[in-house]
mmCIF file of C-alpha atoms in Angstrom:
data_model
loop_
_atom_site.group_PDB
_atom_site.id
_atom_site.type_symbol
_atom_site.label_atom_id
_atom_site.label_comp_id
_atom_site.label_asym_id
_atom_site.label_seq_id
_atom_site.Cartn_x
_atom_site.Cartn_y
_atom_site.Cartn_z
ATOM 1 C CA UNK A 1 94.205 -14.354 -47.794
ATOM 2 C CA UNK A 2 93.036 -12.839 -44.695
ATOM 3 C CA UNK A 3 92.495 -14.992 -41.674
ATOM 4 C CA UNK A 4 89.305 -15.004 -39.600
ATOM 5 C CA UNK A 5 88.877 -15.017 -35.926
ATOM 6 C CA UNK A 6 86.310 -14.382 -33.098
ATOM 7 C CA UNK A 7 85.825 -10.695 -32.152
ATOM 8 C CA UNK A 8 86.843 -9.757 -28.524
ATOM 9 C CA UNK A 9 83.558 -9.075 -26.647
ATOM 10 C CA UNK A 10 83.171 -5.416 -25.336
ATOM 11 C CA UNK A 11 84.230 -5.329 -21.444
ATOM 12 C CA UNK A 12 86.376 -8.130 -21.642
ATOM 13 C CA UNK A 13 89.440 -6.290 -20.415
ATOM 14 C CA UNK A 14 87.202 -5.321 -17.326
ATOM 15 C CA UNK A 15 88.765 -6.755 -14.036
ATOM 16 C CA UNK A 16 86.425 -9.271 -12.297
ATOM 17 C CA UNK A 17 86.765 -7.532 -8.796
ATOM 18 C CA UNK A 18 85.483 -4.752 -10.602
ATOM 19 C CA UNK A 19 82.641 -6.499 -11.989
ATOM 20 C CA UNK A 20 81.723 -8.046 -8.868
ATOM 21 C CA UNK A 21 81.775 -4.408 -6.826
ATOM 22 C CA UNK A 22 79.503 -2.782 -9.536
ATOM 23 C CA UNK A 23 76.954 -5.645 -9.382
ATOM 24 C CA UNK A 24 76.796 -5.241 -5.414
ATOM 25 C CA UNK A 25 76.350 -1.570 -5.727
ATOM 26 C CA UNK A 26 73.664 -2.027 -8.113
ATOM 27 C CA UNK A 27 71.723 -4.694 -5.749
ATOM 28 C CA UNK A 28 72.057 -2.111 -3.243
ATOM 29 C CA UNK A 29 70.714 0.449 -5.136
ATOM 30 C CA UNK A 30 67.724 -1.973 -6.101
ATOM 31 C CA UNK A 31 67.082 -2.559 -2.536
ATOM 32 C CA UNK A 32 66.768 1.379 -1.760
ATOM 33 C CA UNK A 33 64.459 1.721 -4.633
ATOM 34 C CA UNK A 34 62.157 -1.199 -3.587
ATOM 35 C CA UNK A 35 62.270 0.127 0.241
ATOM 36 C CA UNK A 36 61.282 3.580 -1.141
ATOM 37 C CA UNK A 37 58.332 1.941 -3.437
ATOM 38 C CA UNK A 38 57.215 0.097 -0.528
ATOM 39 C CA UNK A 39 57.035 2.920 2.004
ATOM 40 C CA UNK A 40 55.483 5.127 -0.789
ATOM 41 C CA UNK A 41 52.797 2.642 -0.916
ATOM 42 C CA UNK A 42 52.397 2.023 3.191
ATOM 43 C CA UNK A 43 52.088 6.170 3.138
ATOM 44 C CA UNK A 44 49.293 6.296 0.845
ATOM 45 C CA UNK A 45 47.455 3.521 2.332
ATOM 46 C CA UNK A 46 48.176 5.128 5.752
ATOM 47 C CA UNK A 47 47.095 8.753 4.547
ATOM 48 C CA UNK A 48 43.687 6.777 3.113
ATOM 49 C CA UNK A 49 42.638 5.323 6.492
ATOM 50 C CA UNK A 50 43.432 8.815 8.193
ATOM 51 C CA UNK A 51 41.065 10.202 5.667
ATOM 52 C CA UNK A 52 38.506 7.468 5.899
ATOM 53 C CA UNK A 53 38.550 7.826 9.871
ATOM 54 C CA UNK A 54 38.187 11.248 9.532
ATOM 55 C CA UNK A 55 35.055 10.688 7.302
ATOM 56 C CA UNK A 56 33.345 8.412 9.821
ATOM 57 C CA UNK A 57 34.038 10.717 12.676
ATOM 58 C CA UNK A 58 32.644 13.710 11.218
ATOM 59 C CA UNK A 59 29.760 11.803 9.972
ATOM 60 C CA UNK A 60 28.706 10.602 13.377
ATOM 61 C CA UNK A 61 29.225 13.949 14.456
ATOM 62 C CA UNK A 62 26.637 15.169 11.783
ATOM 63 C CA UNK A 63 24.332 11.831 12.690
ATOM 64 C CA UNK A 64 24.101 12.861 16.310
ATOM 65 C CA UNK A 65 23.246 16.552 15.833
ATOM 66 C CA UNK A 66 20.493 15.638 13.514
ATOM 67 C CA UNK A 67 19.011 13.203 15.975
ATOM 68 C CA UNK A 68 19.309 15.810 18.763
ATOM 69 C CA UNK A 69 17.226 18.300 16.336
ATOM 70 C CA UNK A 70 14.556 15.551 15.071
ATOM 71 C CA UNK A 71 13.937 14.863 19.150
ATOM 72 C CA UNK A 72 13.104 18.335 19.374
ATOM 73 C CA UNK A 73 10.929 18.434 15.910
ATOM 74 C CA UNK A 74 13.493 20.535 14.248
ATOM 75 C CA UNK A 75 12.979 18.183 11.286
ATOM 76 C CA UNK A 76 14.123 20.087 8.176
ATOM 77 C CA UNK A 77 17.705 20.947 9.953
ATOM 78 C CA UNK A 78 18.137 17.446 11.065
ATOM 79 C CA UNK A 79 17.590 16.409 7.587
ATOM 80 C CA UNK A 80 20.297 18.690 6.409
ATOM 81 C CA UNK A 81 22.728 17.211 8.902
ATOM 82 C CA UNK A 82 22.010 13.519 7.688
ATOM 83 C CA UNK A 83 22.484 14.648 3.984
ATOM 84 C CA UNK A 84 26.162 16.103 4.755
ATOM 85 C CA UNK A 85 26.650 13.277 6.654
ATOM 86 C CA UNK A 86 25.740 10.776 3.593
ATOM 87 C CA UNK A 87 28.197 12.873 1.456
ATOM 88 C CA UNK A 88 30.942 11.653 3.763
ATOM 89 C CA UNK A 89 29.454 7.927 4.373
ATOM 90 C CA UNK A 90 27.166 7.232 1.718
ATOM 91 C CA UNK A 91 26.737 3.709 2.470
ATOM 92 C CA UNK A 92 25.728 3.986 5.874
ATOM 93 C CA UNK A 93 21.948 2.481 5.990
ATOM 94 C CA UNK A 94 21.112 3.942 9.699
ATOM 95 C CA UNK A 95 21.098 7.533 7.852
ATOM 96 C CA UNK A 96 18.392 6.251 5.487
ATOM 97 C CA UNK A 97 16.455 4.788 7.684
ATOM 98 C CA UNK A 98 16.597 8.081 10.479
ATOM 99 C CA UNK A 99 15.852 10.556 7.240
ATOM 100 C CA UNK A 100 12.471 7.869 6.241
ATOM 101 C CA UNK A 101 11.148 8.035 9.776
ATOM 102 C CA UNK A 102 11.618 12.319 9.491
ATOM 103 C CA UNK A 103 10.232 12.165 6.147
ATOM 104 C CA UNK A 104 6.962 10.741 7.454
ATOM 105 C CA UNK A 105 6.926 13.233 10.276
ATOM 106 C CA UNK A 106 6.635 16.064 7.445
ATOM 107 C CA UNK A 107 4.137 13.838 5.528
ATOM 108 C CA UNK A 108 6.425 13.498 2.699
ATOM 109 C CA UNK A 109 5.354 9.916 1.581
ATOM 110 C CA UNK A 110 7.285 9.138 -1.327
ATOM 111 C CA UNK A 111 10.513 10.561 -0.227
ATOM 112 C CA UNK A 112 10.204 8.406 3.015
ATOM 113 C CA UNK A 113 9.800 5.445 0.894
ATOM 114 C CA UNK A 114 12.835 6.099 -1.139
ATOM 115 C CA UNK A 115 14.912 6.520 1.722
ATOM 116 C CA UNK A 116 13.770 3.384 3.431
ATOM 117 C CA UNK A 117 14.340 1.620 0.121
ATOM 118 C CA UNK A 118 17.800 2.712 0.254
ATOM 119 C CA UNK A 119 18.684 1.958 3.908
ATOM 120 C CA UNK A 120 17.300 -1.736 2.843
ATOM 121 C CA UNK A 121 19.713 -1.928 0.035
ATOM 122 C CA UNK A 122 22.651 -0.999 1.930
ATOM 123 C CA UNK A 123 22.086 -3.423 4.721
ATOM 124 C CA UNK A 124 19.246 -6.081 3.822
ATOM 125 C CA UNK A 125 19.695 -7.514 7.492
ATOM 126 C CA UNK A 126 18.892 -4.413 9.380
ATOM 127 C CA UNK A 127 15.216 -5.459 10.601
ATOM 128 C CA UNK A 128 14.538 -1.563 11.733
ATOM 129 C CA UNK A 129 14.966 -0.435 8.124
ATOM 130 C CA UNK A 130 12.658 -2.925 6.887
ATOM 131 C CA UNK A 131 9.831 -1.769 9.495
ATOM 132 C CA UNK A 132 10.599 1.760 8.553
ATOM 133 C CA UNK A 133 10.211 0.676 5.233
ATOM 134 C CA UNK A 134 6.463 -0.865 5.905
ATOM 135 C CA UNK A 135 5.476 1.912 7.917
ATOM 136 C CA UNK A 136 6.332 4.358 4.811
ATOM 137 C CA UNK A 137 4.508 1.967 2.554
ATOM 138 C CA UNK A 138 1.370 1.924 4.675
ATOM 139 C CA UNK A 139 1.153 5.837 4.807
ATOM 140 C CA UNK A 140 1.087 5.593 0.723
ATOM 141 C CA UNK A 141 -1.935 2.750 0.992
ATOM 142 C CA UNK A 142 0.328 -0.085 -0.274
ATOM 143 C CA UNK A 143 -0.736 -2.195 2.129
ATOM 144 C CA UNK A 144 0.157 -5.615 0.702
ATOM 145 C CA UNK A 145 3.915 -4.170 0.405
ATOM 146 C CA UNK A 146 4.117 -3.097 3.856
ATOM 147 C CA UNK A 147 2.549 -6.495 5.222
ATOM 148 C CA UNK A 148 5.716 -8.136 3.141
ATOM 149 C CA UNK A 149 8.142 -5.392 4.560
ATOM 150 C CA UNK A 150 6.623 -6.235 8.210
ATOM 151 C CA UNK A 151 7.190 -9.997 7.381
ATOM 152 C CA UNK A 152 10.699 -9.607 6.462
ATOM 153 C CA UNK A 153 11.293 -7.381 9.563
ATOM 154 C CA UNK A 154 9.993 -10.028 11.656
ATOM 155 C CA UNK A 155 11.533 -12.834 9.539
ATOM 156 C CA UNK A 156 15.328 -11.291 10.814
ATOM 157 C CA UNK A 157 14.271 -10.533 14.170
ATOM 158 C CA UNK A 158 11.235 -12.606 15.226
ATOM 159 C CA UNK A 159 11.000 -11.735 19.093
ATOM 160 C CA UNK A 160 10.098 -8.123 18.009
ATOM 161 C CA UNK A 161 6.690 -7.735 19.802
ATOM 162 C CA UNK A 162 6.470 -3.870 18.227
ATOM 163 C CA UNK A 163 6.296 -5.397 14.834
ATOM 164 C CA UNK A 164 4.268 -8.259 15.462
ATOM 165 C CA UNK A 165 1.435 -6.579 17.652
ATOM 166 C CA UNK A 166 1.223 -3.082 16.569
ATOM 167 C CA UNK A 167 2.736 -3.013 12.631
ATOM 168 C CA UNK A 168 1.994 -6.150 11.104
ATOM 169 C CA UNK A 169 -1.257 -6.231 13.234
ATOM 170 C CA UNK A 170 -2.861 -3.085 11.860
ATOM 171 C CA UNK A 171 -1.776 -3.566 8.512
ATOM 172 C CA UNK A 172 -3.933 -6.888 8.334
ATOM 173 C CA UNK A 173 -6.773 -4.964 9.687
ATOM 174 C CA UNK A 174 -6.596 -2.440 7.092
ATOM 175 C CA UNK A 175 -6.164 -4.834 4.526
ATOM 176 C CA UNK A 176 -9.397 -7.130 5.670
ATOM 177 C CA UNK A 177 -11.390 -3.424 5.723
ATOM 178 C CA UNK A 178 -10.078 -3.037 2.363
ATOM 179 C CA UNK A 179 -11.229 -6.294 1.148
ATOM 180 C CA UNK A 180 -14.673 -5.730 2.584
ATOM 181 C CA UNK A 181 -15.055 -2.326 1.252
ATOM 182 C CA UNK A 182 -14.348 -3.658 -2.159
ATOM 183 C CA UNK A 183 -17.223 -6.416 -1.440
ATOM 184 C CA UNK A 184 -19.554 -4.076 -0.575
ATOM 185 C CA UNK A 185 -18.976 -1.904 -3.837
ATOM 186 C CA UNK A 186 -19.193 -4.618 -6.217
ATOM 187 C CA UNK A 187 -22.233 -6.052 -4.331
ATOM 188 C CA UNK A 188 -23.891 -2.254 -4.437
ATOM 189 C CA UNK A 189 -23.026 -1.946 -8.288
ATOM 190 C CA UNK A 190 -24.607 -5.448 -9.085
ATOM 191 C CA UNK A 191 -27.514 -4.596 -7.119
ATOM 192 C CA UNK A 192 -27.990 -1.088 -8.869
ATOM 193 C CA UNK A 193 -27.782 -2.776 -12.243
ATOM 194 C CA UNK A 194 -30.707 -5.068 -11.234
ATOM 195 C CA UNK A 195 -32.671 -2.409 -10.142
ATOM 196 C CA UNK A 196 -32.051 -0.368 -13.319
ATOM 197 C CA UNK A 197 -33.323 -3.275 -15.464
ATOM 198 C CA UNK A 198 -36.229 -4.128 -13.122
ATOM 199 C CA UNK A 199 -37.574 -0.061 -13.727
ATOM 200 C CA UNK A 200 -37.772 -0.534 -17.317
ATOM 201 C CA UNK A 201 -41.139 -2.363 -18.057
ATOM 202 C CA UNK A 202 -41.608 -4.425 -20.874
ATOM 203 C CA UNK A 203 -44.632 -2.918 -22.659
ATOM 204 C CA UNK A 204 -46.136 -4.754 -25.563
ATOM 205 C CA UNK A 205 -46.707 -1.923 -27.634
ATOM 206 C CA UNK A 206 -48.859 -3.926 -29.979
ATOM 207 C CA UNK A 207 -51.906 -4.948 -26.937
ATOM 208 C CA UNK A 208 -55.167 -3.522 -27.767
ATOM 209 C CA UNK A 209 -54.952 -0.927 -24.642
ATOM 210 C CA UNK A 210 -52.284 0.878 -26.521
ATOM 211 C CA UNK A 211 -53.878 1.138 -29.965
ATOM 212 C CA UNK A 212 -56.710 2.488 -27.958
ATOM 213 C CA UNK A 213 -55.061 4.908 -26.350
ATOM 214 C CA UNK A 214 -53.141 6.033 -29.386
ATOM 215 C CA UNK A 215 -56.458 6.676 -31.282
ATOM 216 C CA UNK A 216 -57.756 8.523 -28.795
ATOM 217 C CA UNK A 217 -54.780 10.852 -28.846
ATOM 218 C CA UNK A 218 -55.208 11.120 -32.645
ATOM 219 C CA UNK A 219 -58.619 11.959 -32.564
ATOM 220 C CA UNK A 220 -58.021 14.653 -29.860
ATOM 221 C CA UNK A 221 -55.453 16.081 -31.910
ATOM 222 C CA UNK A 222 -57.741 16.299 -35.097
ATOM 223 C CA UNK A 223 -60.410 18.122 -33.054
ATOM 224 C CA UNK A 224 -57.923 20.582 -31.774
ATOM 225 C CA UNK A 225 -56.196 21.325 -35.287
ATOM 226 C CA UNK A 226 -59.792 21.875 -36.776
ATOM 227 C CA UNK A 227 -60.866 24.521 -34.370
ATOM 228 C CA UNK A 228 -58.722 27.794 -34.497
ATOM 229 C CA UNK A 229 -58.633 30.710 -32.129
ATOM 230 C CA UNK A 230 -57.574 34.607 -32.511
ATOM 231 C CA UNK A 231 -57.725 37.305 -30.361
ATOM 232 C CA UNK A 232 -59.258 40.254 -31.783
ATOM 233 C CA UNK A 233 -58.912 43.923 -30.042
ATOM 234 C CA UNK A 234 -61.492 46.890 -30.955
ATOM 235 C CA UNK A 235 -60.779 50.496 -31.315
ATOM 236 C CA UNK A 236 -62.433 50.977 -27.962
ATOM 237 C CA UNK A 237 -59.750 48.697 -26.279
ATOM 238 C CA UNK A 238 -61.933 45.532 -26.004
ATOM 239 C CA UNK A 239 -59.973 42.370 -26.014
ATOM 240 C CA UNK A 240 -62.100 39.296 -27.491
ATOM 241 C CA UNK A 241 -61.225 35.550 -28.242
ATOM 242 C CA UNK A 242 -63.197 34.266 -30.908
ATOM 243 C CA UNK A 243 -62.975 30.649 -32.363
ATOM 244 C CA UNK A 244 -63.541 30.119 -35.779
ATOM 245 C CA UNK A 245 -64.178 26.685 -37.703
ATOM 246 C CA UNK A 246 -62.443 25.889 -40.765
ATOM 247 C CA UNK A 247 -65.900 25.682 -42.863
ATOM 248 C CA UNK A 248 -66.921 28.800 -41.577
ATOM 249 C CA UNK A 249 -64.535 31.581 -40.728
ATOM 250 C CA UNK A 250 -65.441 34.911 -38.863
ATOM 251 C CA UNK A 251 -64.985 38.128 -40.471
ATOM 252 C CA UNK A 252 -64.358 40.885 -38.459
ATOM 253 C CA UNK A 253 -65.942 44.407 -38.872
ATOM 254 C CA UNK A 254 -64.216 47.342 -39.595
ATOM 255 C CA UNK A 255 -64.265 48.563 -35.975
ATOM 256 C CA UNK A 256 -61.748 46.199 -35.315
ATOM 257 C CA UNK A 257 -57.812 47.088 -36.023
ATOM 258 C CA UNK A 258 -55.544 44.543 -34.351
ATOM 259 C CA UNK A 259 -55.615 40.895 -35.028
ATOM 260 C CA UNK A 260 -53.408 38.362 -32.942
ATOM 261 C CA UNK A 261 -53.262 34.399 -33.326
#
């Protein structure tokens, strides 16, 4: 019967010194790999920062160019510059606010409101964005919304005299005029209805006067229907109108050849 024993493990004959040297080299390789990974991450992060800095710098240049164009009333060209800047920095609320002002100058109120809303969404703490939104809403006739936007702007910057004395006061004045106009319209409509009701008399069709008038009209119609008229033209060209009664009709002689009723 064969004896049973433990099998010798692989690598058992490798010396202890060789094993320690191998482990040390493996640790060095790991450290080098970790350093390479860290360097790559830092390099990628740095490239991203440089790219963002370039975008911000280029966007600022385009913003300034657009502002100069807008000051010279070259509004369309300014919008092109600001749209290019928004491609680089889409979260810049100032660009949207400036676009809204220029669009209002071009009387394009719907795009102006949209641009101002984008500015408010990106920077809800911007009092000038809320002010511009209120002005754009006022241009659309949305007086109540404009008043709310001006109130938010004042809540952010209470010491702004322009919003308080000009924008908000003007919007409230328009609101009062709007209410007065609606009141006058309602009153005029009600008065018109009253006049329409008063203009229709309440006739009593069974009264003696109405019955007498109807009887007189009937007698007149009866007399007219009893008498008949005809136009007779003779051979010599003489025209004669003859009235005949139902009980004694007139008979023309042989010289008459045209008869018309």
